[in-house]
Short mmCIF file of C-alpha atoms and ligand atoms in Angstrom, two decimals:
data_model
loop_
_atom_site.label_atom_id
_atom_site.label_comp_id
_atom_site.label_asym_id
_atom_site.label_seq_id
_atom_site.Cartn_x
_atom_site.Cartn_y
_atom_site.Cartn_z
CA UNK A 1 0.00 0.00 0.00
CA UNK A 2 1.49 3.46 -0.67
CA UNK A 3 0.61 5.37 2.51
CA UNK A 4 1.17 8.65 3.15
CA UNK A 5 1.49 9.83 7.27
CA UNK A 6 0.42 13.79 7.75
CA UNK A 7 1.91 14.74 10.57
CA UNK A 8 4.64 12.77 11.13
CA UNK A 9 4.89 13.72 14.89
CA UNK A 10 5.74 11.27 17.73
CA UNK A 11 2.85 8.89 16.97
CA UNK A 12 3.00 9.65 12.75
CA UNK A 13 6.72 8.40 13.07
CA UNK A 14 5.91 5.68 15.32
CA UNK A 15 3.36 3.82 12.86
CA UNK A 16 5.17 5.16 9.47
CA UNK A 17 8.40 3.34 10.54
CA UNK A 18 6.05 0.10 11.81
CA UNK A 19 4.30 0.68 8.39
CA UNK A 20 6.93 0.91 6.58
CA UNK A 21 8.88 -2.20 8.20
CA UNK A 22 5.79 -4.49 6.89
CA UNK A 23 6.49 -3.46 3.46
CA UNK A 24 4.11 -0.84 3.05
CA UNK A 25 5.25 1.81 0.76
CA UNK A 26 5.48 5.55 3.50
CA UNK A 27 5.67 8.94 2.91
CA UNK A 28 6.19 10.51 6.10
CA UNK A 29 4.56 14.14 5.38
CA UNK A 30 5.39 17.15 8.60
CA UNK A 31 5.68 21.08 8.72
CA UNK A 32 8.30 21.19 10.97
CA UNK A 33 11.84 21.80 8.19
CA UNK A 34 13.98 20.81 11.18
CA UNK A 35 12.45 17.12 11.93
CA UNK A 36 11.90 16.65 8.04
CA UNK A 37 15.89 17.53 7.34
CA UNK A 38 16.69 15.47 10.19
CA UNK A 39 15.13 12.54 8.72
CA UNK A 40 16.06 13.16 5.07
CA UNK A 41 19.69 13.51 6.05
CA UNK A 42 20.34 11.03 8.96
CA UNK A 43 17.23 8.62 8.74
CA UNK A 44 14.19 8.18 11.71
CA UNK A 45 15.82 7.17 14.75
CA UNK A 46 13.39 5.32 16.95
CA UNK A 47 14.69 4.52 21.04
CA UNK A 48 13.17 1.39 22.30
CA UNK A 49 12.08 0.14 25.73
CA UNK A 50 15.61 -1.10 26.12
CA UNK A 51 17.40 2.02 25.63
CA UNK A 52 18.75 1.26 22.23
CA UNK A 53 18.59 3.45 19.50
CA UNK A 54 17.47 1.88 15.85
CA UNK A 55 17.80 4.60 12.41
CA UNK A 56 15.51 3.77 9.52
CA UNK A 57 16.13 5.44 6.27
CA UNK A 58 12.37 7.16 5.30
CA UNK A 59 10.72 9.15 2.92
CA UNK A 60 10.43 12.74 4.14
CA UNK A 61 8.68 15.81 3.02
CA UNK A 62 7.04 18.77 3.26
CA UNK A 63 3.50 19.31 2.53
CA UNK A 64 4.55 21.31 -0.47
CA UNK A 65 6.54 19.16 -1.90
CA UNK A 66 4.19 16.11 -1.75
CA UNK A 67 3.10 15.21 -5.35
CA UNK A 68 2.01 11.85 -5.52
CA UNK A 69 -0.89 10.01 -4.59
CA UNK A 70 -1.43 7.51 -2.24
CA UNK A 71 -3.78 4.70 -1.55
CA UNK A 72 -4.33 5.66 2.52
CA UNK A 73 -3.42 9.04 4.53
CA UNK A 74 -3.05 8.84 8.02
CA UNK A 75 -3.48 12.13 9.56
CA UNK A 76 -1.33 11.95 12.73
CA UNK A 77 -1.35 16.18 13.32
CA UNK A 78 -2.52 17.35 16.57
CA UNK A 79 -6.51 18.05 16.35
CA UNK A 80 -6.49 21.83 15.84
CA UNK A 81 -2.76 21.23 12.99
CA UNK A 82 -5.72 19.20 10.84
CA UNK A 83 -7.75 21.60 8.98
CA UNK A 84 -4.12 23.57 7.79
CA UNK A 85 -2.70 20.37 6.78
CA UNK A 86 -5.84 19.04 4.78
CA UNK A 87 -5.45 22.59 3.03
CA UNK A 88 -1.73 21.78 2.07
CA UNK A 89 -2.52 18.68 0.80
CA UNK A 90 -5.69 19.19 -1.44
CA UNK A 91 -3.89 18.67 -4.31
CA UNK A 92 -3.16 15.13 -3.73
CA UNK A 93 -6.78 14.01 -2.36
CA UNK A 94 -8.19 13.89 -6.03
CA UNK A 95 -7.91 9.80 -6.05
CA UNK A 96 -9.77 9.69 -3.20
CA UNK A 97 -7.86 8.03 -0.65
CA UNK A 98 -8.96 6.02 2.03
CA UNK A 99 -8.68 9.02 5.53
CA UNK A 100 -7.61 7.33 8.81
CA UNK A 101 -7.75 9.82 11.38
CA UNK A 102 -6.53 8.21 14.80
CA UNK A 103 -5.98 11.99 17.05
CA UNK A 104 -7.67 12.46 20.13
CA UNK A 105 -10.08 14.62 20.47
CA UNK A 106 -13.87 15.25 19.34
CA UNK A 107 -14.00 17.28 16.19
CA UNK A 108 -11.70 15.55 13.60
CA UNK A 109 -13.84 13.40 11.76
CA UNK A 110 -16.07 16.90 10.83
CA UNK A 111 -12.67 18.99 10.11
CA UNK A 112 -12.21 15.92 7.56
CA UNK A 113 -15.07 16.08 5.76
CA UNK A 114 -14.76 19.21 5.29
CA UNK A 115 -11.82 18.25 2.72
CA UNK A 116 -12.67 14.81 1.80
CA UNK A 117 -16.14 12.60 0.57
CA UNK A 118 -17.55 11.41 4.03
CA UNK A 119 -17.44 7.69 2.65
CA UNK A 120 -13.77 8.00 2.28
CA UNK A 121 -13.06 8.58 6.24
CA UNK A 122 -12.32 5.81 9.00
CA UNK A 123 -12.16 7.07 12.42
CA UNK A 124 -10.88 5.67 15.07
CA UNK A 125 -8.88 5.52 18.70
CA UNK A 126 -5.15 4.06 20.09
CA UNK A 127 -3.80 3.46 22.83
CA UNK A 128 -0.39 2.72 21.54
CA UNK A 129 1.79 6.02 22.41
CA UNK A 130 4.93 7.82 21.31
CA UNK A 131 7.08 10.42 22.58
CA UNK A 132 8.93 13.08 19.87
CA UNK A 133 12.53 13.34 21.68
CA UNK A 134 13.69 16.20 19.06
CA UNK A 135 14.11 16.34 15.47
CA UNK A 136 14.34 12.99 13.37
CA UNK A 137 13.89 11.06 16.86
CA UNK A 138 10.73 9.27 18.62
CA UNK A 139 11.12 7.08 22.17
CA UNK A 140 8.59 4.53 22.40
CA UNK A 141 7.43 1.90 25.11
CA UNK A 142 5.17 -0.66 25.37
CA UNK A 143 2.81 -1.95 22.72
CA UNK A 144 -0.94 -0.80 22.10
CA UNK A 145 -3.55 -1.03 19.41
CA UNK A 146 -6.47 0.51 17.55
CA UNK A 147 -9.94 0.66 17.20
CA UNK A 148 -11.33 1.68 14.26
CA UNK A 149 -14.71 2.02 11.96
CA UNK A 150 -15.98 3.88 8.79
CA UNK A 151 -17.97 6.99 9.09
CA UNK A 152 -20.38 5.58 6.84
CA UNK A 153 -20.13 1.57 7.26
CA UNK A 154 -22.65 0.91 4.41
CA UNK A 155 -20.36 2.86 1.48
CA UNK A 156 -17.11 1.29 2.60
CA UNK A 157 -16.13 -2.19 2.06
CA UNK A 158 -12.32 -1.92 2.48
CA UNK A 159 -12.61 -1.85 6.32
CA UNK A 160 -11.12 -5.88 5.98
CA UNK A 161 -8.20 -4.82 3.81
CA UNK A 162 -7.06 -1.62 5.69
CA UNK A 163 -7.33 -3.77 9.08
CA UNK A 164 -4.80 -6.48 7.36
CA UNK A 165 -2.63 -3.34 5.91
CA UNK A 166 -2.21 -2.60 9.70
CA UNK A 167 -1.88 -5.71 11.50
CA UNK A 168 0.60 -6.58 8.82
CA UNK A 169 2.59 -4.09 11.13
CA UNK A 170 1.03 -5.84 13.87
CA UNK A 171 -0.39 -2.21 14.72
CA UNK A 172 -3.32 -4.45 16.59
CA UNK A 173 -6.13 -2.97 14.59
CA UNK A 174 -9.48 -4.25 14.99
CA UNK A 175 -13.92 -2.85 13.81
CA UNK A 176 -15.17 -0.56 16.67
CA UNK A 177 -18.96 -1.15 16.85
CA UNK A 178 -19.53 2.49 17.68
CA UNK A 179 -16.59 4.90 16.92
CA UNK A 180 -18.26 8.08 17.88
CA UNK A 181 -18.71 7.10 21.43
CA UNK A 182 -15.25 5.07 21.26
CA UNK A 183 -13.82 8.80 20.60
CA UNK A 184 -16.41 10.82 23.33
CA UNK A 185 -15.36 7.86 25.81
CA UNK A 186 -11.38 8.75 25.23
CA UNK A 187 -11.87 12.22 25.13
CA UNK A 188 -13.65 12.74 28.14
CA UNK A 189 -10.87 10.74 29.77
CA UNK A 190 -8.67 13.61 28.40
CA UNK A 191 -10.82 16.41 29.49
CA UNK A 192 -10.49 15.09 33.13
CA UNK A 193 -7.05 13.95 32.90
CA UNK A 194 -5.19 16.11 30.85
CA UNK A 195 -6.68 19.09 31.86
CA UNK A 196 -6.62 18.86 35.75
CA UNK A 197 -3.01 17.29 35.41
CA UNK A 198 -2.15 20.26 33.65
CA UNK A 199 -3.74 23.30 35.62
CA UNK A 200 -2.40 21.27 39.37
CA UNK A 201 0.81 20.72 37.41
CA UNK A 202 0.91 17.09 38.36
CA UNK A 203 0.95 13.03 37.05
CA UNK A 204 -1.94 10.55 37.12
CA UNK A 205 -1.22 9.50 40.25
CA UNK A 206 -0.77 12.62 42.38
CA UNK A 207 -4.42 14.03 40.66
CA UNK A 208 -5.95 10.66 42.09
CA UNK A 209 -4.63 11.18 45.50
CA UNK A 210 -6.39 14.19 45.29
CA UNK A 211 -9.38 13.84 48.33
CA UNK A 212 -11.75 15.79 46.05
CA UNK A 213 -11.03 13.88 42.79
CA UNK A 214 -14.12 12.38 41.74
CA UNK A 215 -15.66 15.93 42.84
CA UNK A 216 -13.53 17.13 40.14
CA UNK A 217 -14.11 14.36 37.93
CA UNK A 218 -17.70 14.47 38.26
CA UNK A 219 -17.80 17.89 37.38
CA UNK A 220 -16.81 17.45 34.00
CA UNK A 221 -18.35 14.49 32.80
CA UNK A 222 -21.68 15.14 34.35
CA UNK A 223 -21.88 18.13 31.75
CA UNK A 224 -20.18 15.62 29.28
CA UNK A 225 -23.60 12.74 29.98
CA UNK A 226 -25.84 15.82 29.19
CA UNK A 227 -24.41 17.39 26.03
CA UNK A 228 -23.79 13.76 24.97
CA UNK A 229 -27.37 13.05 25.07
CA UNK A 230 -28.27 16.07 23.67
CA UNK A 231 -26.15 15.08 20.39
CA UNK A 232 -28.16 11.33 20.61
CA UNK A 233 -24.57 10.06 20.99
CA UNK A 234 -23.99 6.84 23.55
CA UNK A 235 -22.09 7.97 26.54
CA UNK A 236 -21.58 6.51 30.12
CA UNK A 237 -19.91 8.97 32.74
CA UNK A 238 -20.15 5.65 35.36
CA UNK A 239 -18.13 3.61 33.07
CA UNK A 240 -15.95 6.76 32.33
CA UNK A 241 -14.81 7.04 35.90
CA UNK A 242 -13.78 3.31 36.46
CA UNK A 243 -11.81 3.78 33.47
CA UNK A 244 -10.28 6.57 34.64
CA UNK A 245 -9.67 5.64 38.38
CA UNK A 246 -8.15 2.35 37.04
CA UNK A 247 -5.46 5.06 35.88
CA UNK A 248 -4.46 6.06 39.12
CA UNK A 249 -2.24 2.62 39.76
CA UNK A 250 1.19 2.87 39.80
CA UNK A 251 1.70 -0.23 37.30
CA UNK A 252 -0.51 1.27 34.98
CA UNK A 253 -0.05 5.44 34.25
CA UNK A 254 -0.14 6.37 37.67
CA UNK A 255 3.48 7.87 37.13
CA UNK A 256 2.74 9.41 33.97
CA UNK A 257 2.21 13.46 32.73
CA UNK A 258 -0.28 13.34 30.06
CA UNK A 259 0.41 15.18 26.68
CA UNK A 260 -1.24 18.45 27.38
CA UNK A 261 0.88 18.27 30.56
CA UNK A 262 4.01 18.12 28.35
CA UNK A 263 2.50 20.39 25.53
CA UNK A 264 2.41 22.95 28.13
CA UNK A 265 5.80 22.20 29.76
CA UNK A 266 7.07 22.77 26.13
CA UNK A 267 5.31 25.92 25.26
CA UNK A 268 3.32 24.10 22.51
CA UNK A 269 -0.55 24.83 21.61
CA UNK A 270 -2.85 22.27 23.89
CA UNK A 271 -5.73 20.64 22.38
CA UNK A 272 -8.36 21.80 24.79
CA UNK A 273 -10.92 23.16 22.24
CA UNK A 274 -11.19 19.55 21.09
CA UNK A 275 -11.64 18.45 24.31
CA UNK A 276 -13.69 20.46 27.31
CA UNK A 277 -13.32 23.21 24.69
CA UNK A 278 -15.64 20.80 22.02
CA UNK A 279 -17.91 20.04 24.88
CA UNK A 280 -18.37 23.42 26.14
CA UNK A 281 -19.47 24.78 22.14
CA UNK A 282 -21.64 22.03 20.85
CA UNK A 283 -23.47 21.86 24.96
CA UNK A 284 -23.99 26.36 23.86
CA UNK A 285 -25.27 25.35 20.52
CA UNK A 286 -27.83 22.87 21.80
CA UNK A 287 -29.11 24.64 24.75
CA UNK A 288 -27.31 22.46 27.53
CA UNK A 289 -25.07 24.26 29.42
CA UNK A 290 -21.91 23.26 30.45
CA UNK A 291 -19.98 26.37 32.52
CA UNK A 292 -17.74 23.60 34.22
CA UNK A 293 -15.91 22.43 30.79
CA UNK A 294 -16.02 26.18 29.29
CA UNK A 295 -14.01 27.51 32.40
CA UNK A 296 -11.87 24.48 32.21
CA UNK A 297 -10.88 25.99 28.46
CA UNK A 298 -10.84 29.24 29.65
CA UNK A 299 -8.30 28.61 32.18
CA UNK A 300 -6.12 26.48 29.95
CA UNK A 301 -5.96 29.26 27.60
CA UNK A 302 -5.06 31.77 30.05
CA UNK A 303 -2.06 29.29 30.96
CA UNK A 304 -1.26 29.26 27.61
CA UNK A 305 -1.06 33.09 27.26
CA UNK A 306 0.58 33.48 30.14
CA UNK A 307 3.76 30.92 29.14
CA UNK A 308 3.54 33.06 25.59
CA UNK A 309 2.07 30.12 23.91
CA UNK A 310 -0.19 31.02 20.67
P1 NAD B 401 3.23 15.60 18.13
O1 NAD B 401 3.13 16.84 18.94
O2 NAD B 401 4.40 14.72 18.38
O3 NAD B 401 3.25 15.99 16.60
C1 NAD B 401 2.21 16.72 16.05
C2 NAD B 401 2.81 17.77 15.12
O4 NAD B 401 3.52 18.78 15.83
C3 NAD B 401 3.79 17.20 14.13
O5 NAD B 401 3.49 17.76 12.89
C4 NAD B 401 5.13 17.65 14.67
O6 NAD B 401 6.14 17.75 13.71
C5 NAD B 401 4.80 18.98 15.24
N1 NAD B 401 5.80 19.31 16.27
C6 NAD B 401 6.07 18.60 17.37
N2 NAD B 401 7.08 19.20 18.08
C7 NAD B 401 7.43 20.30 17.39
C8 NAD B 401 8.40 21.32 17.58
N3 NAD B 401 9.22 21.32 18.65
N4 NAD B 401 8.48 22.30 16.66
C9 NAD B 401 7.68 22.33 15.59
N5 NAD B 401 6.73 21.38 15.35
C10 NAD B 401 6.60 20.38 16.22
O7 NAD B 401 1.83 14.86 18.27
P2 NAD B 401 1.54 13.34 18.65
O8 NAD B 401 1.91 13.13 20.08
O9 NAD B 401 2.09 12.47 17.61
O10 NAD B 401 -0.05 13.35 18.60
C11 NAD B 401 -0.80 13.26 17.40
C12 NAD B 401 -2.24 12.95 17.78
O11 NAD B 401 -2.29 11.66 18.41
C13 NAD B 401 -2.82 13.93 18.82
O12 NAD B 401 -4.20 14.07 18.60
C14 NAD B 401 -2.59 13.21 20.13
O13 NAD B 401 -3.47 13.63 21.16
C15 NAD B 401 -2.85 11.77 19.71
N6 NAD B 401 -2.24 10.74 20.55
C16 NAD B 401 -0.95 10.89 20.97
C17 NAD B 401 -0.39 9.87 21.73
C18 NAD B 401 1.06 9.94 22.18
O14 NAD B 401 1.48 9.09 22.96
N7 NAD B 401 1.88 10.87 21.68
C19 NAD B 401 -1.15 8.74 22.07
C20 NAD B 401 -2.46 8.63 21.59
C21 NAD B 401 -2.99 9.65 20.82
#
């Protein structure tokens, strides 16, 4: 398959190199000239678990300088990079590829099809994760997988083949039965997670120590249950807590800064509109209010602002 990765951050370079190991033919597409140089000069280098470094040769580029067409793009940007890099790469969407959009956050799959025929997206969530160490380098632990469906199951009948393209990589991919609330389910885990971790400055762990947590929790995915039903999509804040309490442990990421934690620590753009942000619009535009999530954003962005962050 001739696949094409746009945004070819930490989790872009993570599957294009586990892509491209299975045979699969990868363009690995970014906007940031240092990390594409780095690769076109010196190769991907990828750390392991174990400390050692491995450097794959790959196909780098620019958005500009992307010409030929390929059979699947994986957008890989942050949520609110999307929209700017379906704009750079209009010119190559003519032959209709099959869209894979894996990023966190609620949003994507309508910034997509604003770009590309609805019966040409797949949406879907990971867990596997990926850290971008500096230019032309990525540090990755453990394994993960991926959930995935069509946006419109009854137009697309290459759901099989793009699930073997992946597991060929043994990326773990396997049909979500309802990717909308897959996506709600994960982002509201972000909107508690992320976002607290960020504004306390502290890991998974310390914010479940907290003796107010599930105060805090509550807060945000109460509003989350109501705007959720409002949109008639399948949410359960119940279910949402375990999941997120079963966080807290130690073994599992108990010890571990989510990414708008680090965004922030590196003076890089969060994706809270995608998140509480999302929540806090759509609950405005269908008369359920949700002041709890829109302060959240607010106060995010003022943190933002205040490290110089735009
Ligand atoms: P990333 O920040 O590593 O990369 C996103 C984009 O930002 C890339 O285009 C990258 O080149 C650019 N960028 C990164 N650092 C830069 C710098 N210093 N200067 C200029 N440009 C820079 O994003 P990611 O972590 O790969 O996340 C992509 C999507 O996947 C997001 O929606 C994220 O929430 C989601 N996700 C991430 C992980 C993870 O472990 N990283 C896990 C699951 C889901």
């Amino acid at each position: 398959m001739k696949i094409a990765i746009a945004g070819a951050g930490a989790m872009g370079c993570r599957f294009g190199v586990k892509l491209q190991n299975a045979g699969h033919q990868v363009t690995l597409i970014d906007n940031w000239q240092d990390h594409v140089t780095a690769i076109q000069e010196h190769g991907l280098t990828v750390t392991t678990d174990d400390g050692q470094d491995h450097i794959t040769p790959m196909t780098a580029k620019r958005p500009a300088d992307v010409t030929e067409r390929f059979d699947l793009v994986i957008l890989f940007t942050k949520a609110m990079q999307m929209d700017q890099m379906l704009q750079q790469l209009s010119g190559i969407l003519d032959n209709q590829p099959i869209v894979l959009t894996l990023a966190n956050g609620i949003g994507n799959v309508e910034t997509i099809e604003r770009h590309v025929p609805k019966d040409r997206v797949v949406a879907g969530t990971t867990v596997w994760s990926s850290s971008l160490t500096g230019p032309g380098h990525i540090t990755v632990t453990g394994t993960g997988s991926i959930s995935l469906q069509a946006i419109v199951p009854e137009k697309f009948d290459e759901l099989p083949a793009l699930i073997a393209a992946l597991n060929a990589a043994h990326l773990n991919a396997s049909p979500a039965e309802n990717v909308l609330a897959a996506i709600w389910k994960k982002a509201a885990l972000n909107s508690v997670l992320n976002t607290y971790c960020t504004l306390f400055d502290c890991n998974i762990g310390e914010f479940g120590s907290l003796p107010n947590w599930r105060t805090l929790n509550d807060a945000v995915l109460t509003e989350f249950a109501a705007v959720a039903k409002a949109a008639h999509i399948q949410f359960d804040a119940a279910a949402d807590t375990t999941l997120i309490a079963a966080q807290f442990d130690p073994d599992k990421n108990g010890g571990h800064y989510p990414s708008m934690h680090q965004d922030m620590a590196k003076k890089r753009p969060t994706e809270i509109d995608f998140l509480n942000g999302y929540v806090a619009q759509l609950g405005k535009k269908l008369g359920v209010p949700a002041p709890t999530n829109a302060l959240l954003t607010q106060l995010i962005h003022s943190q933002e602002s205040l490290r110089g962050i735009k």
